[in-house]
Amino acid sequence: MPESSTVKDVLSSSVECRTSPLRRFSLTSLHRNSLGVFCSEDNVQECLSHISQELSSFGLPPVWTAGGGSELNIVAVLNCMYDLIQLHRRGLRTLENMEVEQLKSNSNVDFLQLSTTRLKEQLEISKRENTGLLERERQLQLKVKSLQNCLKNEKEEVQKLQNVIASRASQYNHEMKRKEREFNKLKERLNQLLVDKKEKKQAIDVLNNIGRADGKRSLWKTEKTEAKHEGEMYKTLLSDYDTRQRELQLENAELRKVLQQMKKDMVSILSSRKQAAKGDKHEHGGTQAASEEEDEVFDSSKDSVELYCVHAREKLTNSIRLQWRRLKSHVERLDSQVSSAQTSESKTADAVPRETHEEEMDRLKLEIQQCKDFIQAQQQLLQQQLSSPCDEETASLLSDCYMLQEKERLGDEWKTLEEQRKIFERERRNFTEAAIRLSHERKAFEEERATWLKHQFLNLSPFSDSKKPSLSKSKSAFLISAETEVSAAVAPEKFIKHQSEPPSCVPLTSPSTADLYRTLCLIPEDSSTKPKTKMEHVEESSVFCGNAPVRHKLWDDIQDRTLSQEKNSSI
Amino acid sequence: MNFSEVFKQTNQLCKVSPDGKYLATCVQYRLVVRDVSTLQILQLYTCLDQVSHMEWSSDSLFILCAMYNRGLVQVWSLEQPDWHCKIDEGSIGLVSSRWSPDGRHILNTTEFHLRVTVWSLCTKAVSYIKHPKACQKGDRDGRYLALAERRDCKDYVCVFVCDDWHLLRHFETETQDLAGLEWSPNGCVLAVWDSCLEYKVLLYSLDGRLLSTYSAYEWSLGVKSVSWSPSSQFLAIGSYDEKVRILNHITWKKIAQFEHPAILDSTKTVYKEVEKRPAVGSDEMSLHSITIGTTLFNTQSKYEISPLPVQIPVVKPDPDRANPKIGISALAFSSDSRYLATKNGGFQVQSLNWHCSGDSVILLGKEQLCLCYMDTDQEDK
């Protein structure tokens, strides 16, 4: 129906147009109102215009004109309605068709999908079969190759055997021919002998018998000699066996020693490792304990005699085997550890220790080099020192250069000591001078006292006052000198200067100071006692001049003693 | 190294006495005995015919001269030149003649190996040994003689006591065709080997017990030569497959194997004789260390070290012929058992003999003689 086709076209083309009027009318809310009805009494005109617009958009003749009022052309309306129904019907039909088509295509699609999956599966299966077949072919080819090799080998062997057979055959033939020739010769000889009547006999013609090689007489063949021969033969055999057995024994002993040593070493190595790797050993705990017991038992019996029995031998070999196995497993473990450490850890981990190791190495090398240089320098200097041909001055200068500082110091000290010594000498001299002077003074004093006493004695009268001040003076001088001596004795090192007394006896540190003091102390004592004694003497003896020489003698003695002491001290 | 003047000899009959003092040579029918140090002629004997074989007795007092053509054996004494002895085998003929180990009996093998006649020089007595084979060997001490016998297609070994030719032991051997036997130097073991068709070496003790058998391989050609080491500790077996196998005396099992490959490219030092004459002959030996070689006469040749690898010229023998010239044909141990000299293949060396000090080996060719000194101070490379 061309109408329907045009209507379809119109429908298809007016799809877009359709929306626009709807939009327009949405504004005017001509859609179904709240009651669900498109047209109501108030919007009839609008509905009419809308419907006519719609109809015109469908391509149908208009139903209502604007100027016609609300009157509708019923015929046109019916026609329109009929057209619309027709359109609708067509649309439904096409819809159905399309739905049918769609169903069909869906089923097609499903079918195709199923078939594709099926085909894929088939493809998979066939691929697998193909690979399987290829594999089989490869194996068969390998088999073929190996069989070919076998065939080749067999052929070679056959060839070799054929060669062998050929050579053997030739050998046999050769022998056969030789034997045949010999046989022929024999036959000829036999004939010759049969013909030849004259038979040459065997004979020996010796000038004289010669002795045996060993000089003994030859013996008759008796049973005894036969037995002797047998005996000798067995003797040689036995001696040979003996020597061999001895050699083997020695060898055996050595080997056993070596084995023992090895076992000890292995045990020591393994025991040292035991502390390090205990975890691994737990599994071997049981066997270990047993074997350790065995080892202990074994070590206790170190006597080699024990080893001669078969069980001990077996024990040794078994224990060695066990140790060896353990050692081997341990070494293998270490190897695997090392290799795993090398491979598992990245190269940095490996490189770092190596780097540090290398650094260490470099450092050590540098150190070594430095030390070497130092040693060389030292050696050079030493050589120079010993062998350098320098001139006299420098030689003499340099000869003691090492001790120079010390020598200088020594010199300085010596100098100070010398100075001190000189000072002491001086002081001693002064001291001795002072002592001499003192002695002189004492002598003078004694003389004075003597004279005083004399005077006193002579002038036992109230006119003796004029003499006293000089005596007291000298007495005070004596006392002061004694004091100074005492102080000198007490503090030998102090330099005490006495301005009051002309005889400035500077006390010195001298070993004889004490003696001197003692002697000098003795002097006042003596002198103090002496006058008494002298007085006694004087009192006792009436001879006056006798005291003086005695006193002089005493003084001399004292002086001698002091002088000798001085001499001693000076020495 | 000094050379003496040249002396004539025939048939390569030139032997030094066992005690090393005299040298005996045969020139045609004359026997000349010289002093070894001065080479002065001490004795001169005249035999009845051209001498085919000459041998010293073990105590160096007598010399045997055999004339196989005439079937005669003449014995001469060194101490008493007037003494003479003549043995006539008569019509039975003579194939080989030799001293017994004790030096007082002569063993003559008659033609066709019919029998061995034992002639005693002490008693003029005669003994016969029947069915002998071509191999008889006396032991080093001279007390026993081992003789191979074939009876009824079986091989036997007879051990005789040389004092009175008392048959000590007579036992069968498990060989197909006994080709040779050899005493060990300590006199307790006898090594016996089969013909070249089968590789089989049997070891029998002195009293006839079989100690061990050794067979390296089957079917190919077998043993060619056998030699004991002087200490009796090793037995060297050279075979046709160009290999030397060494057995030890305790287990009689192989302890070492030496090969003779055609191309040498490893440890050994190879000395090659280079001759100025373009003629034949480069005697090549590969030993453990050779230092000097000497030559004789006109041929100026010297030895130079060939750089490895060295290809030894090998003449492939005709496989169709019997007894091919391949394999180890000569073996010799040095006296201290340190070195083993071997000759492989078809070289022109006839015999190898070590000097008793163990330092040098003499290679005797057909016309030439060569001495090789071991440098015992050097380690071999």
PDB file of C-alpha atoms in Angstrom, chain A residues 193-317:
ATOM      1  CA  LEU A 193     117.016 -93.248   7.487  1.00  0.00           C
ATOM      2  CA  LEU A 194     115.424 -96.391   6.139  1.00  0.00           C
ATOM      3  CA  VAL A 195     117.638 -96.229   3.120  1.00  0.00           C
ATOM      4  CA  ASP A 196     120.682 -95.189   4.956  1.00  0.00           C
ATOM      5  CA  LYS A 197     121.951 -98.215   6.775  1.00  0.00           C
ATOM      6  CA  LYS A 198     124.841 -96.514   8.399  1.00  0.00           C
ATOM      7  CA  GLU A 199     123.582 -95.070  11.533  1.00  0.00           C
ATOM      8  CA  LYS A 200     125.587 -92.557  13.304  1.00  0.00           C
ATOM      9  CA  LYS A 201     125.255 -93.020  16.935  1.00  0.00           C
ATOM     10  CA  GLN A 202     125.184 -90.380  19.438  1.00  0.00           C
ATOM     11  CA  ALA A 203     128.361 -90.064  21.343  1.00  0.00           C
ATOM     12  CA  ILE A 204     130.042 -87.799  23.696  1.00  0.00           C
ATOM     13  CA  ASP A 205     133.763 -87.469  23.780  1.00  0.00           C
ATOM     14  CA  VAL A 206     135.045 -85.763  26.841  1.00  0.00           C
ATOM     15  CA  LEU A 207     138.657 -85.520  27.835  1.00  0.00           C
ATOM     16  CA  ASN A 208     137.935 -85.842  31.455  1.00  0.00           C
ATOM     17  CA  ASN A 209     135.058 -85.413  33.715  1.00  0.00           C
ATOM     18  CA  ILE A 210     134.699 -82.070  35.234  1.00  0.00           C
ATOM     19  CA  GLY A 211     133.445 -81.351  38.672  1.00  0.00           C
ATOM     20  CA  ARG A 212     130.011 -80.107  39.463  1.00  0.00           C
ATOM     21  CA  ALA A 213     129.329 -76.474  39.570  1.00  0.00           C
ATOM     22  CA  ASP A 214     128.894 -76.410  43.298  1.00  0.00           C
ATOM     23  CA  GLY A 215     131.739 -78.803  43.895  1.00  0.00           C
ATOM     24  CA  LYS A 216     129.637 -81.461  45.541  1.00  0.00           C
ATOM     25  CA  ARG A 217     129.516 -85.060  44.528  1.00  0.00           C
ATOM     26  CA  SER A 218     126.590 -86.134  42.516  1.00  0.00           C
ATOM     27  CA  LEU A 219     124.150 -88.302  44.334  1.00  0.00           C
ATOM     28  CA  TRP A 220     122.269 -91.328  43.378  1.00  0.00           C
ATOM     29  CA  LYS A 221     118.693 -90.934  42.610  1.00  0.00           C
ATOM     30  CA  THR A 222     117.011 -92.278  45.644  1.00  0.00           C
ATOM     31  CA  GLU A 223     113.845 -91.548  47.476  1.00  0.00           C
ATOM     32  CA  LYS A 224     115.800 -89.550  49.949  1.00  0.00           C
ATOM     33  CA  THR A 225     117.127 -87.259  47.286  1.00  0.00           C
ATOM     34  CA  GLU A 226     113.698 -86.909  45.833  1.00  0.00           C
ATOM     35  CA  ALA A 227     112.343 -85.995  49.184  1.00  0.00           C
ATOM     36  CA  LYS A 228     115.200 -83.580  49.618  1.00  0.00           C
ATOM     37  CA  HIS A 229     114.398 -81.942  46.345  1.00  0.00           C
ATOM     38  CA  GLU A 230     110.783 -81.627  47.291  1.00  0.00           C
ATOM     39  CA  GLY A 231     111.812 -80.185  50.601  1.00  0.00           C
ATOM     40  CA  GLU A 232     114.074 -77.660  48.983  1.00  0.00           C
ATOM     41  CA  MET A 233     111.392 -76.628  46.596  1.00  0.00           C
ATOM     42  CA  TYR A 234     108.910 -76.092  49.350  1.00  0.00           C
ATOM     43  CA  LYS A 235     111.507 -74.223  51.317  1.00  0.00           C
ATOM     44  CA  THR A 236     112.029 -71.735  48.540  1.00  0.00           C
ATOM     45  CA  LEU A 237     108.331 -71.290  48.128  1.00  0.00           C
ATOM     46  CA  LEU A 238     107.805 -70.785  51.820  1.00  0.00           C
ATOM     47  CA  SER A 239     110.623 -68.293  52.137  1.00  0.00           C
ATOM     48  CA  ASP A 240     109.167 -66.363  49.262  1.00  0.00           C
ATOM     49  CA  TYR A 241     105.767 -66.356  50.900  1.00  0.00           C
ATOM     50  CA  ASP A 242     107.354 -65.318  54.147  1.00  0.00           C
ATOM     51  CA  THR A 243     109.058 -62.300  52.656  1.00  0.00           C
ATOM     52  CA  ARG A 244     105.922 -61.351  50.867  1.00  0.00           C
ATOM     53  CA  GLN A 245     103.830 -61.696  53.964  1.00  0.00           C
ATOM     54  CA  ARG A 246     106.261 -59.578  55.926  1.00  0.00           C
ATOM     55  CA  GLU A 247     106.168 -56.879  53.335  1.00  0.00           C
ATOM     56  CA  LEU A 248     102.421 -56.974  53.237  1.00  0.00           C
ATOM     57  CA  GLN A 249     102.300 -56.806  56.999  1.00  0.00           C
ATOM     58  CA  LEU A 250     104.455 -53.735  57.064  1.00  0.00           C
ATOM     59  CA  GLU A 251     102.355 -52.138  54.387  1.00  0.00           C
ATOM     60  CA  ASN A 252      99.220 -53.076  56.232  1.00  0.00           C
ATOM     61  CA  ALA A 253     100.494 -51.589  59.456  1.00  0.00           C
ATOM     62  CA  GLU A 254     101.348 -48.375  57.740  1.00  0.00           C
ATOM     63  CA  LEU A 255      97.996 -48.159  56.082  1.00  0.00           C
ATOM     64  CA  ARG A 256      96.273 -48.842  59.361  1.00  0.00           C
ATOM     65  CA  LYS A 257      98.254 -46.077  60.977  1.00  0.00           C
ATOM     66  CA  VAL A 258      97.268 -43.750  58.218  1.00  0.00           C
ATOM     67  CA  LEU A 259      93.651 -44.720  58.607  1.00  0.00           C
ATOM     68  CA  GLN A 260      93.784 -44.137  62.335  1.00  0.00           C
ATOM     69  CA  GLN A 261      95.329 -40.767  61.778  1.00  0.00           C
ATOM     70  CA  MET A 262      92.706 -39.894  59.257  1.00  0.00           C
ATOM     71  CA  LYS A 263      89.986 -40.978  61.598  1.00  0.00           C
ATOM     72  CA  LYS A 264      91.409 -38.866  64.404  1.00  0.00           C
ATOM     73  CA  ASP A 265      91.648 -35.875  62.139  1.00  0.00           C
ATOM     74  CA  MET A 266      88.133 -36.317  60.898  1.00  0.00           C
ATOM     75  CA  VAL A 267      86.802 -36.740  64.407  1.00  0.00           C
ATOM     76  CA  SER A 268      88.595 -33.612  65.548  1.00  0.00           C
ATOM     77  CA  ILE A 269      87.301 -31.629  62.599  1.00  0.00           C
ATOM     78  CA  LEU A 270      83.784 -32.825  63.087  1.00  0.00           C
ATOM     79  CA  SER A 271      83.848 -32.265  66.818  1.00  0.00           C
ATOM     80  CA  SER A 272      85.079 -28.732  66.321  1.00  0.00           C
ATOM     81  CA  ARG A 273      82.217 -28.170  63.976  1.00  0.00           C
ATOM     82  CA  LYS A 274      79.773 -29.734  66.327  1.00  0.00           C
ATOM     83  CA  GLN A 275      79.595 -26.650  68.467  1.00  0.00           C
ATOM     84  CA  ALA A 276      79.126 -24.479  65.423  1.00  0.00           C
ATOM     85  CA  ALA A 277      76.293 -26.372  63.850  1.00  0.00           C
ATOM     86  CA  LYS A 278      74.332 -28.130  66.450  1.00  0.00           C
ATOM     87  CA  GLY A 279      70.983 -27.999  64.726  1.00  0.00           C
ATOM     88  CA  ASP A 280      72.008 -30.230  61.942  1.00  0.00           C
ATOM     89  CA  LYS A 281      73.442 -32.759  64.205  1.00  0.00           C
ATOM     90  CA  HIS A 282      70.308 -33.429  66.107  1.00  0.00           C
ATOM     91  CA  GLU A 283      69.034 -35.611  63.381  1.00  0.00           C
ATOM     92  CA  HIS A 284      72.093 -37.707  63.551  1.00  0.00           C
ATOM     93  CA  GLY A 285      71.904 -37.736  67.276  1.00  0.00           C
ATOM     94  CA  GLY A 286      71.143 -41.365  67.660  1.00  0.00           C
ATOM     95  CA  THR A 287      73.697 -42.714  65.285  1.00  0.00           C
ATOM     96  CA  GLN A 288      76.207 -40.210  66.527  1.00  0.00           C
ATOM     97  CA  ALA A 289      75.904 -41.369  70.061  1.00  0.00           C
ATOM     98  CA  ALA A 290      76.331 -44.927  68.979  1.00  0.00           C
ATOM     99  CA  SER A 291      79.303 -44.190  66.855  1.00  0.00           C
ATOM    100  CA  GLU A 292      80.840 -42.033  69.534  1.00  0.00           C
ATOM    101  CA  GLU A 293      80.564 -44.911  71.904  1.00  0.00           C
ATOM    102  CA  GLU A 294      82.133 -47.039  69.270  1.00  0.00           C
ATOM    103  CA  ASP A 295      84.922 -44.544  68.808  1.00  0.00           C
ATOM    104  CA  GLU A 296      85.515 -44.341  72.490  1.00  0.00           C
ATOM    105  CA  VAL A 297      85.604 -48.064  72.777  1.00  0.00           C
ATOM    106  CA  PHE A 298      87.921 -48.100  69.879  1.00  0.00           C
ATOM    107  CA  ASP A 299      90.227 -45.400  71.074  1.00  0.00           C
ATOM    108  CA  SER A 300      90.628 -47.114  74.356  1.00  0.00           C
ATOM    109  CA  SER A 301      91.988 -50.174  72.665  1.00  0.00           C
ATOM    110  CA  LYS A 302      94.830 -48.517  70.876  1.00  0.00           C
ATOM    111  CA  ASP A 303      96.961 -51.547  70.941  1.00  0.00           C
ATOM    112  CA  SER A 304      97.468 -52.620  67.408  1.00  0.00           C
ATOM    113  CA  VAL A 305      97.305 -56.223  68.382  1.00  0.00           C
ATOM    114  CA  GLU A 306      93.584 -55.790  68.772  1.00  0.00           C
ATOM    115  CA  LEU A 307      93.263 -54.956  65.142  1.00  0.00           C
ATOM    116  CA  TYR A 308      94.278 -58.323  63.971  1.00  0.00           C
ATOM    117  CA  CYS A 309      90.914 -59.792  64.605  1.00  0.00           C
ATOM    118  CA  VAL A 310      88.406 -59.482  61.846  1.00  0.00           C
ATOM    119  CA  HIS A 311      85.810 -57.705  63.925  1.00  0.00           C
ATOM    120  CA  ALA A 312      88.224 -54.999  64.955  1.00  0.00           C
ATOM    121  CA  ARG A 313      89.257 -54.522  61.362  1.00  0.00           C
ATOM    122  CA  GLU A 314      85.684 -54.161  60.308  1.00  0.00           C
ATOM    123  CA  LYS A 315      85.093 -51.763  63.120  1.00  0.00           C
ATOM    124  CA  LEU A 316      87.917 -49.580  61.976  1.00  0.00           C
ATOM    125  CA  THR A 317      86.796 -49.526  58.389  1.00  0.00           C
TER     126      THR A 317
END
